[in-house]
Short mmCIF file of C-alpha atoms and ligand atoms in Angstrom, two decimals:
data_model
loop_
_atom_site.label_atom_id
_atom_site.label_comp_id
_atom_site.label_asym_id
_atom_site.label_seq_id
_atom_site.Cartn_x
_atom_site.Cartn_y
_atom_site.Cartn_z
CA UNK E 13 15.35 -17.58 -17.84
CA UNK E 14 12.69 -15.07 -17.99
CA UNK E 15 11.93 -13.25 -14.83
CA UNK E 16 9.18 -10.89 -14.75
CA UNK E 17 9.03 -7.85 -12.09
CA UNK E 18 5.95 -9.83 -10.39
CA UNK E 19 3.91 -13.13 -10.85
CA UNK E 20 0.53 -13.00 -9.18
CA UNK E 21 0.00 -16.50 -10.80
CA UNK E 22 2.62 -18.04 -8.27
CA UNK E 23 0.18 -17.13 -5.40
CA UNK E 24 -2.61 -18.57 -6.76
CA UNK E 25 -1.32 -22.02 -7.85
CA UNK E 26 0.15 -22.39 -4.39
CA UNK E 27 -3.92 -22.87 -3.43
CA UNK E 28 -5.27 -23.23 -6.46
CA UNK E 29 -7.92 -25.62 -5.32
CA UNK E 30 -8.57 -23.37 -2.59
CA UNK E 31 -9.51 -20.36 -4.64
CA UNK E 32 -11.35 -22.14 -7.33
CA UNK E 33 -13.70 -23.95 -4.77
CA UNK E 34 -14.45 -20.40 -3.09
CA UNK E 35 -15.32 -19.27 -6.56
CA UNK E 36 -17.83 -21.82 -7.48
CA UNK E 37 -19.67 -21.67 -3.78
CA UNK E 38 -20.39 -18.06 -4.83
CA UNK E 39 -21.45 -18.46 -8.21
CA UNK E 40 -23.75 -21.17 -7.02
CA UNK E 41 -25.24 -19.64 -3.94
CA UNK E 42 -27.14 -17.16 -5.76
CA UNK E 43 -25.90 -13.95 -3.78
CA UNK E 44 -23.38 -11.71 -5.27
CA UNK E 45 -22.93 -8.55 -3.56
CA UNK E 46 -22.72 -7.60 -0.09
CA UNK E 47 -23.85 -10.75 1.45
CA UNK E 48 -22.47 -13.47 3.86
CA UNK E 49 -18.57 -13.85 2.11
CA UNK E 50 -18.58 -10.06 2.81
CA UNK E 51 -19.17 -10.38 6.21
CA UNK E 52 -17.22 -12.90 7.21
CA UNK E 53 -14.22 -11.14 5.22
CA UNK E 54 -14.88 -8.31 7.22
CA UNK E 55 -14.98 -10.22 10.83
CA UNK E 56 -11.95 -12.04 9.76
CA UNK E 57 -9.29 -8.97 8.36
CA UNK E 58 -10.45 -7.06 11.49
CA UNK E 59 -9.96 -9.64 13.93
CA UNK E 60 -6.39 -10.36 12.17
CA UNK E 61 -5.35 -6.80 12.26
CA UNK E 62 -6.73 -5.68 15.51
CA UNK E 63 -9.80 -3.62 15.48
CA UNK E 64 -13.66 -3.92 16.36
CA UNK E 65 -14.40 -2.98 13.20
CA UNK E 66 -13.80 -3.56 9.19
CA UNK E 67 -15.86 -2.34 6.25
CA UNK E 68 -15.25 -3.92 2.94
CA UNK E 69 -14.78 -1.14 -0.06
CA UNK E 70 -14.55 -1.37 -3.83
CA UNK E 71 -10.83 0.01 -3.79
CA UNK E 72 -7.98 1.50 -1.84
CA UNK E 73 -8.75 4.76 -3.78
CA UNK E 74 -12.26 4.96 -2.29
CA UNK E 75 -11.04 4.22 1.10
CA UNK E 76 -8.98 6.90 1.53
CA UNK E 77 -11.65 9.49 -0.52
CA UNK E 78 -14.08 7.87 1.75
CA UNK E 79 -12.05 8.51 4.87
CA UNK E 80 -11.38 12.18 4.26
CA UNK E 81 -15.06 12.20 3.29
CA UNK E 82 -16.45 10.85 6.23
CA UNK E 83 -14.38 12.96 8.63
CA UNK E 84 -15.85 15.84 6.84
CA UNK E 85 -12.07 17.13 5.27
CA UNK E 86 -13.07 19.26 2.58
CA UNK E 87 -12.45 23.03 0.79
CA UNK E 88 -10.06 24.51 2.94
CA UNK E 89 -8.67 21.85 4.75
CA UNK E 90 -4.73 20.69 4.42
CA UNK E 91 -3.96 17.48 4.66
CA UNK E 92 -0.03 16.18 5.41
CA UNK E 93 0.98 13.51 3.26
CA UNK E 94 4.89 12.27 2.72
CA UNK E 95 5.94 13.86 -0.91
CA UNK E 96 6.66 10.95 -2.44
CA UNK E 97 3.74 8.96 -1.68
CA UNK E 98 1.42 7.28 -4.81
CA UNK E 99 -0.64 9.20 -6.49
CA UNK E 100 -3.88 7.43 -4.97
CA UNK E 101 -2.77 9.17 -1.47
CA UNK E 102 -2.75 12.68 -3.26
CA UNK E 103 -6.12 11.56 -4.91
CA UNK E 104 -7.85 10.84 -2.02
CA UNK E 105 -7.56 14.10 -0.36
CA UNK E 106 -8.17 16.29 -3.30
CA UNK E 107 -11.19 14.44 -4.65
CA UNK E 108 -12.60 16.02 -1.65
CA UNK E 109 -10.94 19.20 -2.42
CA UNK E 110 -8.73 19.78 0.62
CA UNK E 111 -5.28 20.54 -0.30
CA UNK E 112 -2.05 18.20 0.28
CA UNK E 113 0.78 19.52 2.33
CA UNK E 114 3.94 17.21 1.33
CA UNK E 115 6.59 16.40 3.59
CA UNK E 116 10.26 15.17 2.95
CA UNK E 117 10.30 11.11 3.10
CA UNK E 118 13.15 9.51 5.53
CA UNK E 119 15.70 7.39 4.92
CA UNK E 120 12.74 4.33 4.99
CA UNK E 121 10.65 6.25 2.44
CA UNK E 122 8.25 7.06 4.91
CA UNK E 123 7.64 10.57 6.06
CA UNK E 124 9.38 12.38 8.26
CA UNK E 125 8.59 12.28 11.41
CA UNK E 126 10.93 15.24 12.63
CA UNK E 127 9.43 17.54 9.68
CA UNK E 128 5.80 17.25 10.51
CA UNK E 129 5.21 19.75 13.01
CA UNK E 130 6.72 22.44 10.71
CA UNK E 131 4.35 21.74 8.23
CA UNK E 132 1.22 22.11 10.60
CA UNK E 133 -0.96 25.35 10.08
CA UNK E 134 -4.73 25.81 11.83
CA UNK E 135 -6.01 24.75 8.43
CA UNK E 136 -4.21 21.09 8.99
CA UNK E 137 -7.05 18.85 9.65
CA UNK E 138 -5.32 15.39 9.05
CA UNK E 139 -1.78 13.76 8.94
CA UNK E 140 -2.19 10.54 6.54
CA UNK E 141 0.94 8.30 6.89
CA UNK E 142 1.58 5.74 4.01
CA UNK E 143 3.56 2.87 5.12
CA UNK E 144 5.21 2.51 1.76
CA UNK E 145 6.58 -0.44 0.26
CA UNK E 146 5.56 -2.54 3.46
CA UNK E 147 7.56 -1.08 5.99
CA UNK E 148 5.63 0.31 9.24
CA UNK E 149 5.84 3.94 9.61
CA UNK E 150 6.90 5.49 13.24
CA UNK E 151 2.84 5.24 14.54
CA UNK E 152 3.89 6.05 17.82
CA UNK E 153 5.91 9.22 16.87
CA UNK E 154 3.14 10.24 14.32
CA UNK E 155 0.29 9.56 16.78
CA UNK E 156 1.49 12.07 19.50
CA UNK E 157 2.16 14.62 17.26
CA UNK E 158 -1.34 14.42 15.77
CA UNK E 159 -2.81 13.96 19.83
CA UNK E 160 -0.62 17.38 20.68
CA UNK E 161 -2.53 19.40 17.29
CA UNK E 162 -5.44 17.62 17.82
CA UNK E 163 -5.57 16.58 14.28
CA UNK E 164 -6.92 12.75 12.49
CA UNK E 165 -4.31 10.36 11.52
CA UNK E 166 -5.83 8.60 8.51
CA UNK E 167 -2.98 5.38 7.74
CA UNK E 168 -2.42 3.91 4.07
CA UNK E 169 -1.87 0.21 4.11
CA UNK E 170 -1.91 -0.40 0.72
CA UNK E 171 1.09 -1.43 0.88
CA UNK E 172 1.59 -2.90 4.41
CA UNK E 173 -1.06 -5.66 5.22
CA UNK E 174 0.27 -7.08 8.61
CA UNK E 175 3.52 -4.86 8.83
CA UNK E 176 3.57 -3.79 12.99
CA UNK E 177 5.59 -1.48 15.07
CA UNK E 178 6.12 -2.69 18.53
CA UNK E 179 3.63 -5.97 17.73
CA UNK E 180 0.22 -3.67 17.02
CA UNK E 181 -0.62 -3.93 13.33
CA UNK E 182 -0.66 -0.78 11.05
CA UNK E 183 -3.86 0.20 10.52
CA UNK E 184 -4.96 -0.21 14.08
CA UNK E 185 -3.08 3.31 14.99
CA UNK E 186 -5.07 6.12 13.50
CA UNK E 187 -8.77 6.75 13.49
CA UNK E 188 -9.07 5.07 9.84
CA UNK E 189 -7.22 2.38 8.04
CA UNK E 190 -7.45 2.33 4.67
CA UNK E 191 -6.66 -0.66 2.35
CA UNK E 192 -6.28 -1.91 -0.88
CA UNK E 193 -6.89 -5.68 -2.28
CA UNK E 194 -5.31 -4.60 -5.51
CA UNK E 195 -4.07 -8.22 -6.92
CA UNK E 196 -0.32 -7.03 -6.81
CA UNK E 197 -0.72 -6.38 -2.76
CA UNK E 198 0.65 -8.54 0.27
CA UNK E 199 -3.25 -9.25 0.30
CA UNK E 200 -4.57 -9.68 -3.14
CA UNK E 201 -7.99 -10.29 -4.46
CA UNK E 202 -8.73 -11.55 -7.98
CA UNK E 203 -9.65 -7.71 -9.32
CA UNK E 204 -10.27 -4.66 -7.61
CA UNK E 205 -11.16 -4.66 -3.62
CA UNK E 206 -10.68 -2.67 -0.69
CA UNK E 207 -11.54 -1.76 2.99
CA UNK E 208 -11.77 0.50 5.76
CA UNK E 209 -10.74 -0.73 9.59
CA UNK E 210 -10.87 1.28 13.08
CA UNK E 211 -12.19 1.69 16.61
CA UNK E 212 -14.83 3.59 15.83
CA UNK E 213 -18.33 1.97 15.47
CA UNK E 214 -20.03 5.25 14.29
CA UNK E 215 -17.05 5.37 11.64
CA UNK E 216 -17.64 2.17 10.45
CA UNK E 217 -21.40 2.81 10.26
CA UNK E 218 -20.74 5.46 8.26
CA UNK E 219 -18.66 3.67 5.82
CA UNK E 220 -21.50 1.04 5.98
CA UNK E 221 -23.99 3.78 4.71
CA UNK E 222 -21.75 5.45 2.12
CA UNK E 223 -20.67 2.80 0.42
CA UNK E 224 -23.84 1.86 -0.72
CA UNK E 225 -25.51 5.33 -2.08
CA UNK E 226 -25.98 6.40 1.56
CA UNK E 227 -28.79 4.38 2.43
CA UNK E 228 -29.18 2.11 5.65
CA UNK E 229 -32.34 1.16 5.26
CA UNK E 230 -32.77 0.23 1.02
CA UNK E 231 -34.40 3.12 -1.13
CA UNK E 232 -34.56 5.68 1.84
CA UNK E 233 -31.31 7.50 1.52
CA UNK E 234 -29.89 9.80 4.88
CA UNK E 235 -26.59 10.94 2.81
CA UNK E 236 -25.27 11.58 -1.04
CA UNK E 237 -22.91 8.43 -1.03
CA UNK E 238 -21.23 6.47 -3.46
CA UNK E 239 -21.53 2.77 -4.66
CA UNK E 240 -17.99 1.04 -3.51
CA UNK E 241 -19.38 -2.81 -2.50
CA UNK E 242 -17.11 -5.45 -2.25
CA UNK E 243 -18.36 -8.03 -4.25
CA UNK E 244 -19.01 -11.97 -3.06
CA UNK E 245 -16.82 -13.44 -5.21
CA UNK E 246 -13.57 -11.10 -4.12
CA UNK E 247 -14.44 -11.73 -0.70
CA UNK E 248 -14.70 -15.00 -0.53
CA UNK E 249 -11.19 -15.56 -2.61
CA UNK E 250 -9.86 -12.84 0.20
CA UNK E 251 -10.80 -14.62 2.78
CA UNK E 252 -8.73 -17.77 1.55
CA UNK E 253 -5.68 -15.33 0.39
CA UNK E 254 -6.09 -13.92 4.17
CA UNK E 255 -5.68 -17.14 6.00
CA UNK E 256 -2.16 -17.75 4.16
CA UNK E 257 -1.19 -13.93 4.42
CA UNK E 258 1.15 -14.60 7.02
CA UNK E 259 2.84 -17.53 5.41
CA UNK E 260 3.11 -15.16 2.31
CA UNK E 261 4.61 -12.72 4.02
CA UNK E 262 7.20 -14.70 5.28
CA UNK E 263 8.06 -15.76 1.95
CA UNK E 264 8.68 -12.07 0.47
CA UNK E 265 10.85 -11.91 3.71
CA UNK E 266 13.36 -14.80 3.47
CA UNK E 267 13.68 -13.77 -0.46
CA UNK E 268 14.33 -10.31 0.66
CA UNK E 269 17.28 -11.38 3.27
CA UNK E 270 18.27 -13.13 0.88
CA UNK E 271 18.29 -10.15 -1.47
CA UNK E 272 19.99 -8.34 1.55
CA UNK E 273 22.55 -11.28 1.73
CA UNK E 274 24.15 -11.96 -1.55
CA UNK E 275 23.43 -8.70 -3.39
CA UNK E 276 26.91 -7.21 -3.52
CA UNK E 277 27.41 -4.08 -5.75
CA UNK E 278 29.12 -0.80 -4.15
CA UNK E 279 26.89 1.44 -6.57
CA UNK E 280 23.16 -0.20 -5.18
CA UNK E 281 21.72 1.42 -1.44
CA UNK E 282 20.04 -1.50 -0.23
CA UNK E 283 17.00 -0.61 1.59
CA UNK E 284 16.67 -0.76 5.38
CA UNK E 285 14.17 -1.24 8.12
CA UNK E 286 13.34 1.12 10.86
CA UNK E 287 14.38 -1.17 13.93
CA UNK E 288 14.89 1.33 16.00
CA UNK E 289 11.54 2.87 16.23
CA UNK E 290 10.20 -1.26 16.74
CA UNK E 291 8.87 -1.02 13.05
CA UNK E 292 9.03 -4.12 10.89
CA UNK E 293 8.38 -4.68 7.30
CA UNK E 294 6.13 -6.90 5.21
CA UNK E 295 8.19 -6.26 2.25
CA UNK E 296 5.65 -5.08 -0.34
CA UNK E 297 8.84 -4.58 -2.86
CA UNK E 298 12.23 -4.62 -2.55
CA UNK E 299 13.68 -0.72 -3.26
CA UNK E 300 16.80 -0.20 -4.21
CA UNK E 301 18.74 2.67 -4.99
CA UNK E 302 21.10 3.46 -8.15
CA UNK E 303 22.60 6.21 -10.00
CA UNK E 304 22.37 5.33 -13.74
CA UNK E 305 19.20 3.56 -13.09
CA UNK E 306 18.40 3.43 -16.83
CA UNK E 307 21.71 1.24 -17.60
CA UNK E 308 21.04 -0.98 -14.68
CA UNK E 309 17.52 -1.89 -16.04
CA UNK E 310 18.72 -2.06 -19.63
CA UNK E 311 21.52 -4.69 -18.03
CA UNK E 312 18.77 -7.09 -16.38
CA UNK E 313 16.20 -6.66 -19.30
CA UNK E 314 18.99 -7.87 -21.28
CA UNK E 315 18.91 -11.08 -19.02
CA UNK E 316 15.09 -11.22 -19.45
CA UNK E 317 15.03 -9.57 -16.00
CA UNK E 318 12.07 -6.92 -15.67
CA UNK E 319 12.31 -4.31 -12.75
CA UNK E 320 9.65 -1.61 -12.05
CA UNK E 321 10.18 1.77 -10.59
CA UNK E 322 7.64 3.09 -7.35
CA UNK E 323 7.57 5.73 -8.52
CA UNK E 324 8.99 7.46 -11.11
CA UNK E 325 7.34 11.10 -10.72
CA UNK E 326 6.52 12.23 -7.16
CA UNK E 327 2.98 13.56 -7.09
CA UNK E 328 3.95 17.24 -6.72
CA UNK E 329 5.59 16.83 -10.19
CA UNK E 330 2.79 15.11 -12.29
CA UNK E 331 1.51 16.82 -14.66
CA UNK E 332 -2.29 15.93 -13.04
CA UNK E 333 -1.13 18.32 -10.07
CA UNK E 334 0.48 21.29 -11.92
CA UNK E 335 -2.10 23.30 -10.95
CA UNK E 336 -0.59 23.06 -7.26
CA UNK E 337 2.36 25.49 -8.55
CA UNK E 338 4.99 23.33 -7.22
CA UNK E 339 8.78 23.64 -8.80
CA UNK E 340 11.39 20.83 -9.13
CA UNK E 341 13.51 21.21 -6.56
CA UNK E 342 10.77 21.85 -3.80
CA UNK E 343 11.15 18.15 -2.26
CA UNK E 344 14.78 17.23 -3.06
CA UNK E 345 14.39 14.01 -1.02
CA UNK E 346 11.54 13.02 -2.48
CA UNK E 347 12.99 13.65 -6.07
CA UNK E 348 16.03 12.03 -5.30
CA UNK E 349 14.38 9.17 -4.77
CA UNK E 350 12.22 9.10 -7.72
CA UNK E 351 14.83 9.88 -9.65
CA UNK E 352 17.16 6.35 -8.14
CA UNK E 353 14.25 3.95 -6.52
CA UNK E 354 14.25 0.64 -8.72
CA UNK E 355 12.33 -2.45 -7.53
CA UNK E 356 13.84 -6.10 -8.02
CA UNK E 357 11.32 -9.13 -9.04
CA UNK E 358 9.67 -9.66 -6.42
CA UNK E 359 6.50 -12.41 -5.56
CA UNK E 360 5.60 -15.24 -3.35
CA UNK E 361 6.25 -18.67 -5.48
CA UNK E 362 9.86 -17.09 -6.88
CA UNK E 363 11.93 -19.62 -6.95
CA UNK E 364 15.77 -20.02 -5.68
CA UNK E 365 16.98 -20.39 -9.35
CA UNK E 366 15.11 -17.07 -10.22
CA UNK E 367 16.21 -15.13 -7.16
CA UNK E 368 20.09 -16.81 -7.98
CA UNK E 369 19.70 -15.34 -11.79
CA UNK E 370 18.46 -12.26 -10.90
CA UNK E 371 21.18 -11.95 -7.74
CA UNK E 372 23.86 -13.11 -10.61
CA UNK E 373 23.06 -10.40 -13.19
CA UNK E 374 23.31 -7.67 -10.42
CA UNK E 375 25.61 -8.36 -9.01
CA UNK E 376 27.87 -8.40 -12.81
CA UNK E 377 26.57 -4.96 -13.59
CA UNK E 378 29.51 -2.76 -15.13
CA UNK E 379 28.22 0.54 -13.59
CA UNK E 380 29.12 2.90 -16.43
CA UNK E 381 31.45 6.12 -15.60
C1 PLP U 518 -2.43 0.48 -4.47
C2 PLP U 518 -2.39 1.66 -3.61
C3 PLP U 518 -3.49 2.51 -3.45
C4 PLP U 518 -4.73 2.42 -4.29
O1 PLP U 518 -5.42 1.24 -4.21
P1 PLP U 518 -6.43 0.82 -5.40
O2 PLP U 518 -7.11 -0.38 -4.84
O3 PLP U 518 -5.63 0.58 -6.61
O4 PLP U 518 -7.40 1.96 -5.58
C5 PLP U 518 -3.40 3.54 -2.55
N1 PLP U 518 -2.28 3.77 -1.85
C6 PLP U 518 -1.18 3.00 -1.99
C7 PLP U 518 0.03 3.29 -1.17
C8 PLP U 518 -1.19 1.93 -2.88
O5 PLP U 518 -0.09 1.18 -3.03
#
């Protein structure tokens, strides 16, 4: 058996004829960017997350640039952001050339909650939380800090469409949510895609305007803005992806108790889910944790078993953000963690067989000495 790390074929064929009849209504209706699909797209993922408003983007990456953009986060500026977040987070504050302040992750690779207000100073304009992997950071925790320093909470969901704490969706905390329709997310579109939500209607009108080269009325242009359109074709396929999200979800999360179940190895840290706080999890990937990470992936690809590793360098360590000055050592947490993080195949449409192999091989690793 050959198991890869992720099949985003599975997902389609489930609604194949779904997809491919969205497709062809585009490409035969003559309108290809920013036109009805778009809108509806945009009504629909805000009414399923919970907010007036949605704004349909070209990527996560230009959501969150976008966001810090819009709220006018700039030279000067510090932004808090957990230190082992993707690099996209990290991007999307210093494309506008505010600086990142990293804090440690906890134990659910989110950030910190207890180590934010330490990292405050009067330059701190914005906390941005990234609910990584799926799992729902603490909103409510995050939110009152932010309310007592009177700072913006912009929220990552890249990684988290429809994960909630408490039954309100992430997203719907902060003033901006930002998202990404990557094809390997919980909600996947057939290329790039992304999009803003929030309360705000002057927000969203400003996404409205920046997205396409500032302009609200065509040719007469109020701003310097970008071109980030979500195209017809993307939306239309995310609006059928969108109305089987849920169902999708729940599929990740019976493989993943099952995961939880039956993987038995005294050298893996299986990951776990902030109940506590009233966070849940749409299980974006399943993280586990290893010593000797390289043998254990050498093991499975042995058994035609891929893994992949989110992430292997934290962002204060790539090379991209030397120029920060940062040492290893600076974030132990967050280096520990790149150092042992290892994500099993996971996808909708795996099948028991696959999950058994893969649960099999595991659990049969010889952890060297
Ligand atoms: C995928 C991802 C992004 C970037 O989204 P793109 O659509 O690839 O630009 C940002 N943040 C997180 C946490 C992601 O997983």
């Amino acid at each position: 058996m050959n198991i890869p790390a992720n099949r985003l074929d599975r997902a389609f064929l489930m609604h194949q004829s779904e997809y491919e009849e969205a497709a062809l209504r585009v490409l035969r209706s003559g309108y290809y960017v920013l036109g009805n699909e778009v809108a509806r797209f945009e009504e629909e993922f805000a009414a399923y997350i919970g907010t007036p408003y949605c704004v349909g983007l070209a990527s996560g990456l230009d959501a969150l640039w976008m966001a810090f953009r819009i709220l006018n986060i700039g030279s000067g500026d510090e932004v808090i952001v957990q230190a082992n977040a993707y690099i996209a987070c990290v991007m999307g504050i210093t494309m506008n050339g505010a600086h990142p302040i990293f804090v440690e992750p906890d134990r659910y690779h989110n950030i910190d909650v207890d180590r934010i207000e330490a990292a405050i100073t009067e330059k701190t304009k914005a906390i941005l939380a990234v609910h990584l992997y799926g799992q729902a950071s603490d909103m409510e925790a995050i939110v009152r800090i932010a309310e007592k320093h009177k700072l913006y909470v912009i929220e990552d969901c890249a990684q988290s469409h429809g994960a909630g704490q408490n039954g309100q969706k992430m997203g719907t905390f902060g003033h901006i949510g930002c998202f990404s329709f990557y094809p390997s997310k919980n909600l996947g579109a057939f290329g790039d895609a992304g999009a803003v939500v929030g309360n705000s209607a002057e927000i969203a009108e400003a996404f409205r305007i920046y997205r396409n080269y500032g302009s609200k009325n065509r040719y007469y242009n109020a701003v310097i803005g970008t071109n980030s359109r979500l195209d017809e074709i993307q939306a239309a396929l995310l609006r059928i992806r969108l109305s089987h999200l849920d169902e999708l979800n729940r599929e990740r999360q019976s493989l993943c108790e099952r995961y939880l179940k039956e993987l038995k190895h005294p050298d893996l840290e299986l990951p776990s889910i902030n109940t506590g706080s009233g966070c849940d999890t749409v299980w974006h990937q399943f993280v586990i944790r290893v010593s000797n990470r390289e043998k254990l992936m050498e093991h499975l690809r042995a058994r035609n078993i891929s893994t992949a590793i989110h992430y292997p360098v934290s962002p204060h360590r790539q090379e991209a953000y030397r120029g920060l000055g940062y040492q290893k050592g600076e974030f132990p947490v967050a280096e520990a963690y790149a150092d042992t993080v290892l994500s099993l195949p996971l996808f909708p449409g795996m099948t028991d067989k696959e999950q058994s192999y893969v649960i099999a091989a595991v659990n049969q690793w010889e952890k060297p000495l």
